[in-house]
């Protein structure tokens, strides 16, 4: 096939306003664009090429492989380290005794909010031995949440995540100590955050909810979250908890730099899914689903079955190999060189790797062929890494996430034994461990309370002591010793964090800073046979998450379908659904924005 014929085919696919739509959705920028199916793309009669090389076996790489192999492509995934990427779990080395499994370590506990759609749809298509699928057998609702504050006068409070959560755990929720804590914390919060400031914060979120997409991208994308909620001049509690801590508890993002559009939209999506008013979200206030987790270690419950299923479908996996560079000639990728020196030749190439790895591949030749990829150099990444404490006593708290608001390192956590429904002592380790407290560390740059140093300046042991001290101070603030030093049997920090001799993290994630959307790549490039996957790609959820990575893999697969002139149906790519009752207000805001007027609530 000569280049002229190929270029004509490419132009017929990626043309005019339909260019992004053909790739199964244009993210939040154009939510009402009708997306044509692959069958609607003009056919060219060109011989279809089928070999796909995917570099990276994380969320985006596995998702792309899944969609492509189901549509008849021959797929090979090259992964230098571990399948599953930042979503994987790992066995803690040397901890198994007496026929038990090793203690389960995680990159960080997994969180599947009700607004996640692509990840859960993929789970439904992963069959399990004995029947059923990953979603039905391993994804469970989290029924409560513990809200703790790192400040004197606040007490940790257990709250239901749904009506059924309240019914199932009413005895713990209405228990005297918990009611006292709720009253104490509630009264102090009202005092510390004046009612007018709380109302103002709610109004700011309503502005996001009723803004047209043009304003979100043209105005709110360019502001940081802390600018948008106008924290300057507000009370310290407003700045610390509403403007700051909630942002850090949700994602590894700093309120001073995070895009207001991104933070506002994910907050809106979480709230919308919680209402239960939209059938597209499998969640609601009655039955839950707003917060979901896996009921076993991530790799065991999800990644291993997924990889096994893909192997059965015909996907090949080459482990211990990563791409070193791409060869390019005539504006096309002609081959890839692996880190071992071996060469790979394919029809289509997908760079489905973290941001820091992608940067190393952007050679002058590649940037000449697609100058838009230079924007990748302007994107920023950050750390969000987990540590697990294995404890000799099973927690008696109802199963639920812990948000330790205001902790210097922005900690969130989860006791795993109860929601997993497992007897840890019989299943894992040497018989001494009865529970695991898995904690995510989201801020690695603020000084701690023990060593007065940021996490990035601490040793491994110092990090373990510091995290435990911060979480203990927040959780034990109500007078009850929920966390006890003497109950720690052992702990495990994500092995992706290393000291050699300086601290490094093998798994950073992109953070959505204000104005960064313009620099983020699409899943397709102007190099006709090169595609991009990863949580840094433009997606509807617009956040560095498993969901965003999965969506990007689908977008890359759909771009290949289009470029290959395939008759197969594209992989579903879904928007963040919003309440249709808000559409008339958004339409009015669109008129105001185009006329250069502010949002009617922006006073």
mmCIF file of C-alpha atoms in Angstrom, residues 53-316:
data_model
loop_
_atom_site.group_PDB
_atom_site.id
_atom_site.type_symbol
_atom_site.label_atom_id
_atom_site.label_comp_id
_atom_site.label_asym_id
_atom_site.label_seq_id
_atom_site.Cartn_x
_atom_site.Cartn_y
_atom_site.Cartn_z
ATOM 1 C CA UNK A 53 1.919 -3.161 19.221
ATOM 2 C CA UNK A 54 0.897 -1.700 22.580
ATOM 3 C CA UNK A 55 3.693 -0.405 24.785
ATOM 4 C CA UNK A 56 2.486 -0.474 28.374
ATOM 5 C CA UNK A 57 0.342 -3.009 30.229
ATOM 6 C CA UNK A 58 -1.426 -0.659 32.615
ATOM 7 C CA UNK A 59 -5.062 0.360 32.563
ATOM 8 C CA UNK A 60 -4.957 2.057 29.174
ATOM 9 C CA UNK A 61 -2.887 -0.656 27.488
ATOM 10 C CA UNK A 62 -5.081 -3.488 28.743
ATOM 11 C CA UNK A 63 -8.247 -1.600 27.790
ATOM 12 C CA UNK A 64 -6.968 -0.935 24.263
ATOM 13 C CA UNK A 65 -5.896 -4.564 23.891
ATOM 14 C CA UNK A 66 -9.317 -5.761 25.080
ATOM 15 C CA UNK A 67 -11.224 -3.630 22.585
ATOM 16 C CA UNK A 68 -8.945 -4.384 19.641
ATOM 17 C CA UNK A 69 -8.642 -8.135 20.074
ATOM 18 C CA UNK A 70 -12.418 -8.425 20.288
ATOM 19 C CA UNK A 71 -12.572 -6.678 16.911
ATOM 20 C CA UNK A 72 -10.199 -9.013 15.117
ATOM 21 C CA UNK A 73 -6.847 -7.266 15.531
ATOM 22 C CA UNK A 74 -3.651 -9.124 16.429
ATOM 23 C CA UNK A 75 -2.356 -7.476 19.575
ATOM 24 C CA UNK A 76 0.954 -7.694 21.417
ATOM 25 C CA UNK A 77 1.448 -5.883 24.724
ATOM 26 C CA UNK A 78 5.003 -5.004 25.803
ATOM 27 C CA UNK A 79 5.370 -4.324 29.521
ATOM 28 C CA UNK A 80 8.706 -3.608 31.251
ATOM 29 C CA UNK A 81 7.557 -4.211 34.835
ATOM 30 C CA UNK A 82 4.067 -5.232 36.000
ATOM 31 C CA UNK A 83 0.698 -5.665 34.339
ATOM 32 C CA UNK A 84 -2.003 -3.481 35.821
ATOM 33 C CA UNK A 85 0.165 -0.389 36.239
ATOM 34 C CA UNK A 86 -0.797 1.838 39.157
ATOM 35 C CA UNK A 87 -3.906 -0.284 39.772
ATOM 36 C CA UNK A 88 -2.016 -3.452 40.606
ATOM 37 C CA UNK A 89 -1.559 -5.064 43.996
ATOM 38 C CA UNK A 90 1.469 -7.077 45.060
ATOM 39 C CA UNK A 91 2.465 -9.802 47.476
ATOM 40 C CA UNK A 92 4.628 -8.607 50.360
ATOM 41 C CA UNK A 93 7.768 -10.745 49.969
ATOM 42 C CA UNK A 94 8.615 -13.341 52.606
ATOM 43 C CA UNK A 95 5.362 -13.028 54.585
ATOM 44 C CA UNK A 96 3.554 -16.290 53.769
ATOM 45 C CA UNK A 97 3.586 -19.100 56.350
ATOM 46 C CA UNK A 98 1.718 -22.341 56.930
ATOM 47 C CA UNK A 99 0.067 -22.534 53.532
ATOM 48 C CA UNK A 100 -1.300 -19.001 53.755
ATOM 49 C CA UNK A 101 -1.037 -16.367 51.032
ATOM 50 C CA UNK A 102 1.519 -13.566 51.326
ATOM 51 C CA UNK A 103 0.282 -10.380 52.943
ATOM 52 C CA UNK A 104 -1.508 -8.262 50.304
ATOM 53 C CA UNK A 105 0.227 -5.002 49.441
ATOM 54 C CA UNK A 106 -1.243 -2.353 47.152
ATOM 55 C CA UNK A 107 -0.030 0.651 45.200
ATOM 56 C CA UNK A 108 -2.936 2.231 47.089
ATOM 57 C CA UNK A 109 -6.426 1.123 47.974
ATOM 58 C CA UNK A 110 -8.819 1.067 45.029
ATOM 59 C CA UNK A 111 -11.818 3.380 44.843
ATOM 60 C CA UNK A 112 -14.561 2.991 42.212
ATOM 61 C CA UNK A 113 -17.031 5.872 42.580
ATOM 62 C CA UNK A 114 -20.487 5.679 41.097
ATOM 63 C CA UNK A 115 -19.535 7.927 38.186
ATOM 64 C CA UNK A 116 -17.022 5.359 36.888
ATOM 65 C CA UNK A 117 -18.501 3.676 33.821
ATOM 66 C CA UNK A 118 -15.744 2.408 31.526
ATOM 67 C CA UNK A 119 -13.827 0.425 34.150
ATOM 68 C CA UNK A 120 -16.953 -1.323 35.405
ATOM 69 C CA UNK A 121 -18.161 -2.068 31.867
ATOM 70 C CA UNK A 122 -14.792 -3.707 31.164
ATOM 71 C CA UNK A 123 -15.146 -5.730 34.377
ATOM 72 C CA UNK A 124 -18.488 -7.077 33.197
ATOM 73 C CA UNK A 125 -16.732 -8.539 30.155
ATOM 74 C CA UNK A 126 -14.134 -10.457 32.184
ATOM 75 C CA UNK A 127 -15.488 -13.951 32.903
ATOM 76 C CA UNK A 128 -14.469 -15.886 36.006
ATOM 77 C CA UNK A 129 -14.027 -19.572 36.630
ATOM 78 C CA UNK A 130 -17.217 -20.947 38.115
ATOM 79 C CA UNK A 131 -19.390 -18.328 36.410
ATOM 80 C CA UNK A 132 -20.038 -14.665 36.699
ATOM 81 C CA UNK A 133 -17.725 -11.796 35.976
ATOM 82 C CA UNK A 134 -15.363 -9.494 37.865
ATOM 83 C CA UNK A 135 -17.921 -6.750 38.431
ATOM 84 C CA UNK A 136 -20.682 -8.993 39.748
ATOM 85 C CA UNK A 137 -18.469 -11.106 41.985
ATOM 86 C CA UNK A 138 -15.764 -8.731 43.165
ATOM 87 C CA UNK A 139 -17.045 -5.136 43.081
ATOM 88 C CA UNK A 140 -18.926 -4.282 46.266
ATOM 89 C CA UNK A 141 -20.551 -1.179 47.729
ATOM 90 C CA UNK A 142 -18.860 0.640 50.590
ATOM 91 C CA UNK A 143 -21.634 1.342 53.045
ATOM 92 C CA UNK A 144 -20.184 3.974 55.390
ATOM 93 C CA UNK A 145 -17.458 6.601 55.610
ATOM 94 C CA UNK A 146 -15.355 7.893 58.485
ATOM 95 C CA UNK A 147 -14.697 11.624 58.460
ATOM 96 C CA UNK A 148 -11.754 12.633 60.658
ATOM 97 C CA UNK A 149 -10.131 16.041 61.102
ATOM 98 C CA UNK A 150 -6.551 16.785 62.029
ATOM 99 C CA UNK A 151 -7.442 19.555 64.457
ATOM 100 C CA UNK A 152 -8.243 19.769 68.156
ATOM 101 C CA UNK A 153 -11.949 19.830 68.947
ATOM 102 C CA UNK A 154 -12.998 17.639 66.034
ATOM 103 C CA UNK A 155 -13.873 13.991 66.582
ATOM 104 C CA UNK A 156 -14.005 11.258 63.903
ATOM 105 C CA UNK A 157 -17.546 10.433 62.821
ATOM 106 C CA UNK A 158 -18.980 7.432 60.998
ATOM 107 C CA UNK A 159 -21.638 8.377 58.451
ATOM 108 C CA UNK A 160 -23.743 6.130 56.181
ATOM 109 C CA UNK A 161 -22.994 6.181 52.463
ATOM 110 C CA UNK A 162 -26.591 5.208 51.608
ATOM 111 C CA UNK A 163 -29.921 4.452 53.228
ATOM 112 C CA UNK A 164 -29.139 0.729 53.126
ATOM 113 C CA UNK A 165 -25.780 1.515 54.680
ATOM 114 C CA UNK A 166 -27.592 3.164 57.572
ATOM 115 C CA UNK A 167 -29.976 0.216 57.917
ATOM 116 C CA UNK A 168 -27.169 -2.337 57.879
ATOM 117 C CA UNK A 169 -24.946 -0.429 60.320
ATOM 118 C CA UNK A 170 -27.454 1.529 62.371
ATOM 119 C CA UNK A 171 -26.149 0.113 65.652
ATOM 120 C CA UNK A 172 -22.688 1.599 65.010
ATOM 121 C CA UNK A 173 -23.927 4.862 63.537
ATOM 122 C CA UNK A 174 -26.384 5.668 66.334
ATOM 123 C CA UNK A 175 -24.040 4.383 69.025
ATOM 124 C CA UNK A 176 -23.653 7.019 71.741
ATOM 125 C CA UNK A 177 -19.975 7.804 71.134
ATOM 126 C CA UNK A 178 -20.531 8.253 67.405
ATOM 127 C CA UNK A 179 -23.538 10.527 67.959
ATOM 128 C CA UNK A 180 -21.530 12.577 70.442
ATOM 129 C CA UNK A 181 -18.667 12.845 67.951
ATOM 130 C CA UNK A 182 -21.036 13.868 65.162
ATOM 131 C CA UNK A 183 -22.589 16.572 67.318
ATOM 132 C CA UNK A 184 -19.212 17.838 68.538
ATOM 133 C CA UNK A 185 -17.705 17.923 65.077
ATOM 134 C CA UNK A 186 -20.811 19.416 63.483
ATOM 135 C CA UNK A 187 -21.075 22.241 65.986
ATOM 136 C CA UNK A 188 -17.376 23.077 65.719
ATOM 137 C CA UNK A 189 -17.516 23.015 61.932
ATOM 138 C CA UNK A 190 -20.463 25.443 61.941
ATOM 139 C CA UNK A 191 -18.507 27.739 64.239
ATOM 140 C CA UNK A 192 -15.255 27.466 62.276
ATOM 141 C CA UNK A 193 -16.886 27.778 58.845
ATOM 142 C CA UNK A 194 -19.507 30.536 59.015
ATOM 143 C CA UNK A 195 -22.834 29.596 57.365
ATOM 144 C CA UNK A 196 -22.419 32.293 54.737
ATOM 145 C CA UNK A 197 -19.074 30.799 53.700
ATOM 146 C CA UNK A 198 -20.556 27.315 53.466
ATOM 147 C CA UNK A 199 -23.397 28.699 51.332
ATOM 148 C CA UNK A 200 -20.850 30.518 49.190
ATOM 149 C CA UNK A 201 -18.902 27.299 48.610
ATOM 150 C CA UNK A 202 -22.092 25.514 47.532
ATOM 151 C CA UNK A 203 -22.839 28.373 45.166
ATOM 152 C CA UNK A 204 -19.436 27.989 43.535
ATOM 153 C CA UNK A 205 -20.196 24.329 42.820
ATOM 154 C CA UNK A 206 -23.587 25.363 41.419
ATOM 155 C CA UNK A 207 -21.750 27.695 39.056
ATOM 156 C CA UNK A 208 -19.833 24.717 37.657
ATOM 157 C CA UNK A 209 -23.061 22.706 37.405
ATOM 158 C CA UNK A 210 -24.835 25.411 35.407
ATOM 159 C CA UNK A 211 -21.929 26.643 33.279
ATOM 160 C CA UNK A 212 -21.885 25.838 29.592
ATOM 161 C CA UNK A 213 -18.994 23.750 28.332
ATOM 162 C CA UNK A 214 -17.514 26.736 26.518
ATOM 163 C CA UNK A 215 -17.225 28.640 29.808
ATOM 164 C CA UNK A 216 -15.814 25.628 31.609
ATOM 165 C CA UNK A 217 -13.018 25.305 29.069
ATOM 166 C CA UNK A 218 -12.602 28.984 28.274
ATOM 167 C CA UNK A 219 -12.797 30.384 31.816
ATOM 168 C CA UNK A 220 -12.769 27.847 34.642
ATOM 169 C CA UNK A 221 -10.040 25.709 33.056
ATOM 170 C CA UNK A 222 -7.710 28.681 33.305
ATOM 171 C CA UNK A 223 -8.315 29.223 37.019
ATOM 172 C CA UNK A 224 -6.998 27.202 39.926
ATOM 173 C CA UNK A 225 -9.520 25.668 42.291
ATOM 174 C CA UNK A 226 -8.487 27.958 45.134
ATOM 175 C CA UNK A 227 -8.986 30.990 42.896
ATOM 176 C CA UNK A 228 -12.367 29.725 41.770
ATOM 177 C CA UNK A 229 -13.706 29.173 45.295
ATOM 178 C CA UNK A 230 -12.148 32.527 46.279
ATOM 179 C CA UNK A 231 -10.501 31.212 49.428
ATOM 180 C CA UNK A 232 -8.427 34.313 50.091
ATOM 181 C CA UNK A 233 -9.976 36.290 52.912
ATOM 182 C CA UNK A 234 -12.160 33.406 54.045
ATOM 183 C CA UNK A 235 -11.880 31.640 57.404
ATOM 184 C CA UNK A 236 -8.954 29.263 58.026
ATOM 185 C CA UNK A 237 -11.394 26.323 58.145
ATOM 186 C CA UNK A 238 -12.839 27.283 54.752
ATOM 187 C CA UNK A 239 -9.349 27.380 53.284
ATOM 188 C CA UNK A 240 -8.186 24.202 54.993
ATOM 189 C CA UNK A 241 -11.199 21.917 54.643
ATOM 190 C CA UNK A 242 -13.467 23.162 51.878
ATOM 191 C CA UNK A 243 -10.902 24.648 49.506
ATOM 192 C CA UNK A 244 -7.954 22.432 50.366
ATOM 193 C CA UNK A 245 -8.603 19.122 52.098
ATOM 194 C CA UNK A 246 -11.520 17.993 49.960
ATOM 195 C CA UNK A 247 -9.397 18.424 46.842
ATOM 196 C CA UNK A 248 -6.558 16.360 48.275
ATOM 197 C CA UNK A 249 -8.881 13.677 49.612
ATOM 198 C CA UNK A 250 -10.336 13.090 46.145
ATOM 199 C CA UNK A 251 -7.244 13.234 43.948
ATOM 200 C CA UNK A 252 -3.546 13.962 44.071
ATOM 201 C CA UNK A 253 -4.117 17.621 43.258
ATOM 202 C CA UNK A 254 -3.221 20.829 45.017
ATOM 203 C CA UNK A 255 -5.992 23.391 45.357
ATOM 204 C CA UNK A 256 -3.477 26.161 44.590
ATOM 205 C CA UNK A 257 -2.700 24.737 41.141
ATOM 206 C CA UNK A 258 -5.481 22.291 40.183
ATOM 207 C CA UNK A 259 -7.808 23.233 37.338
ATOM 208 C CA UNK A 260 -11.102 24.576 38.704
ATOM 209 C CA UNK A 261 -12.900 22.934 35.799
ATOM 210 C CA UNK A 262 -11.472 19.504 36.572
ATOM 211 C CA UNK A 263 -12.094 19.616 40.327
ATOM 212 C CA UNK A 264 -15.537 21.158 39.914
ATOM 213 C CA UNK A 265 -16.607 18.599 37.316
ATOM 214 C CA UNK A 266 -15.499 15.550 39.291
ATOM 215 C CA UNK A 267 -17.222 16.925 42.388
ATOM 216 C CA UNK A 268 -20.351 17.445 40.313
ATOM 217 C CA UNK A 269 -20.125 13.910 38.891
ATOM 218 C CA UNK A 270 -19.795 12.376 42.361
ATOM 219 C CA UNK A 271 -22.757 14.373 43.649
ATOM 220 C CA UNK A 272 -24.865 13.609 40.566
ATOM 221 C CA UNK A 273 -24.243 9.872 40.778
ATOM 222 C CA UNK A 274 -25.158 9.950 44.476
ATOM 223 C CA UNK A 275 -28.622 11.324 43.737
ATOM 224 C CA UNK A 276 -29.701 8.164 41.937
ATOM 225 C CA UNK A 277 -31.615 10.354 39.457
ATOM 226 C CA UNK A 278 -29.665 9.206 36.402
ATOM 227 C CA UNK A 279 -30.036 5.621 35.207
ATOM 228 C CA UNK A 280 -26.647 5.840 33.471
ATOM 229 C CA UNK A 281 -24.947 5.755 36.870
ATOM 230 C CA UNK A 282 -25.195 2.515 38.803
ATOM 231 C CA UNK A 283 -25.514 4.322 42.132
ATOM 232 C CA UNK A 284 -27.968 6.098 44.393
ATOM 233 C CA UNK A 285 -28.792 7.207 47.907
ATOM 234 C CA UNK A 286 -30.968 4.172 48.631
ATOM 235 C CA UNK A 287 -28.909 1.145 47.619
ATOM 236 C CA UNK A 288 -25.479 2.750 47.494
ATOM 237 C CA UNK A 289 -22.841 2.294 44.829
ATOM 238 C CA UNK A 290 -21.602 5.854 45.268
ATOM 239 C CA UNK A 291 -18.415 4.344 46.715
ATOM 240 C CA UNK A 292 -17.268 0.874 45.642
ATOM 241 C CA UNK A 293 -14.200 -1.283 46.202
ATOM 242 C CA UNK A 294 -12.970 -4.741 45.268
ATOM 243 C CA UNK A 295 -13.507 -7.490 47.817
ATOM 244 C CA UNK A 296 -9.998 -8.934 47.396
ATOM 245 C CA UNK A 297 -6.502 -7.753 46.380
ATOM 246 C CA UNK A 298 -6.733 -5.912 43.077
ATOM 247 C CA UNK A 299 -4.463 -8.171 41.074
ATOM 248 C CA UNK A 300 -6.139 -11.350 42.324
ATOM 249 C CA UNK A 301 -9.695 -10.092 41.841
ATOM 250 C CA UNK A 302 -9.302 -8.149 38.617
ATOM 251 C CA UNK A 303 -5.927 -7.878 36.879
ATOM 252 C CA UNK A 304 -5.057 -11.601 36.777
ATOM 253 C CA UNK A 305 -8.510 -12.643 35.445
ATOM 254 C CA UNK A 306 -8.354 -9.818 32.893
ATOM 255 C CA UNK A 307 -4.945 -10.848 31.591
ATOM 256 C CA UNK A 308 -6.005 -14.506 31.480
ATOM 257 C CA UNK A 309 -9.094 -13.564 29.484
ATOM 258 C CA UNK A 310 -7.070 -11.467 27.042
ATOM 259 C CA UNK A 311 -4.618 -14.340 26.555
ATOM 260 C CA UNK A 312 -7.540 -16.648 25.727
ATOM 261 C CA UNK A 313 -8.749 -14.107 23.176
ATOM 262 C CA UNK A 314 -5.311 -14.108 21.554
ATOM 263 C CA UNK A 315 -3.426 -11.155 23.060
ATOM 264 C CA UNK A 316 0.308 -11.817 23.409
#
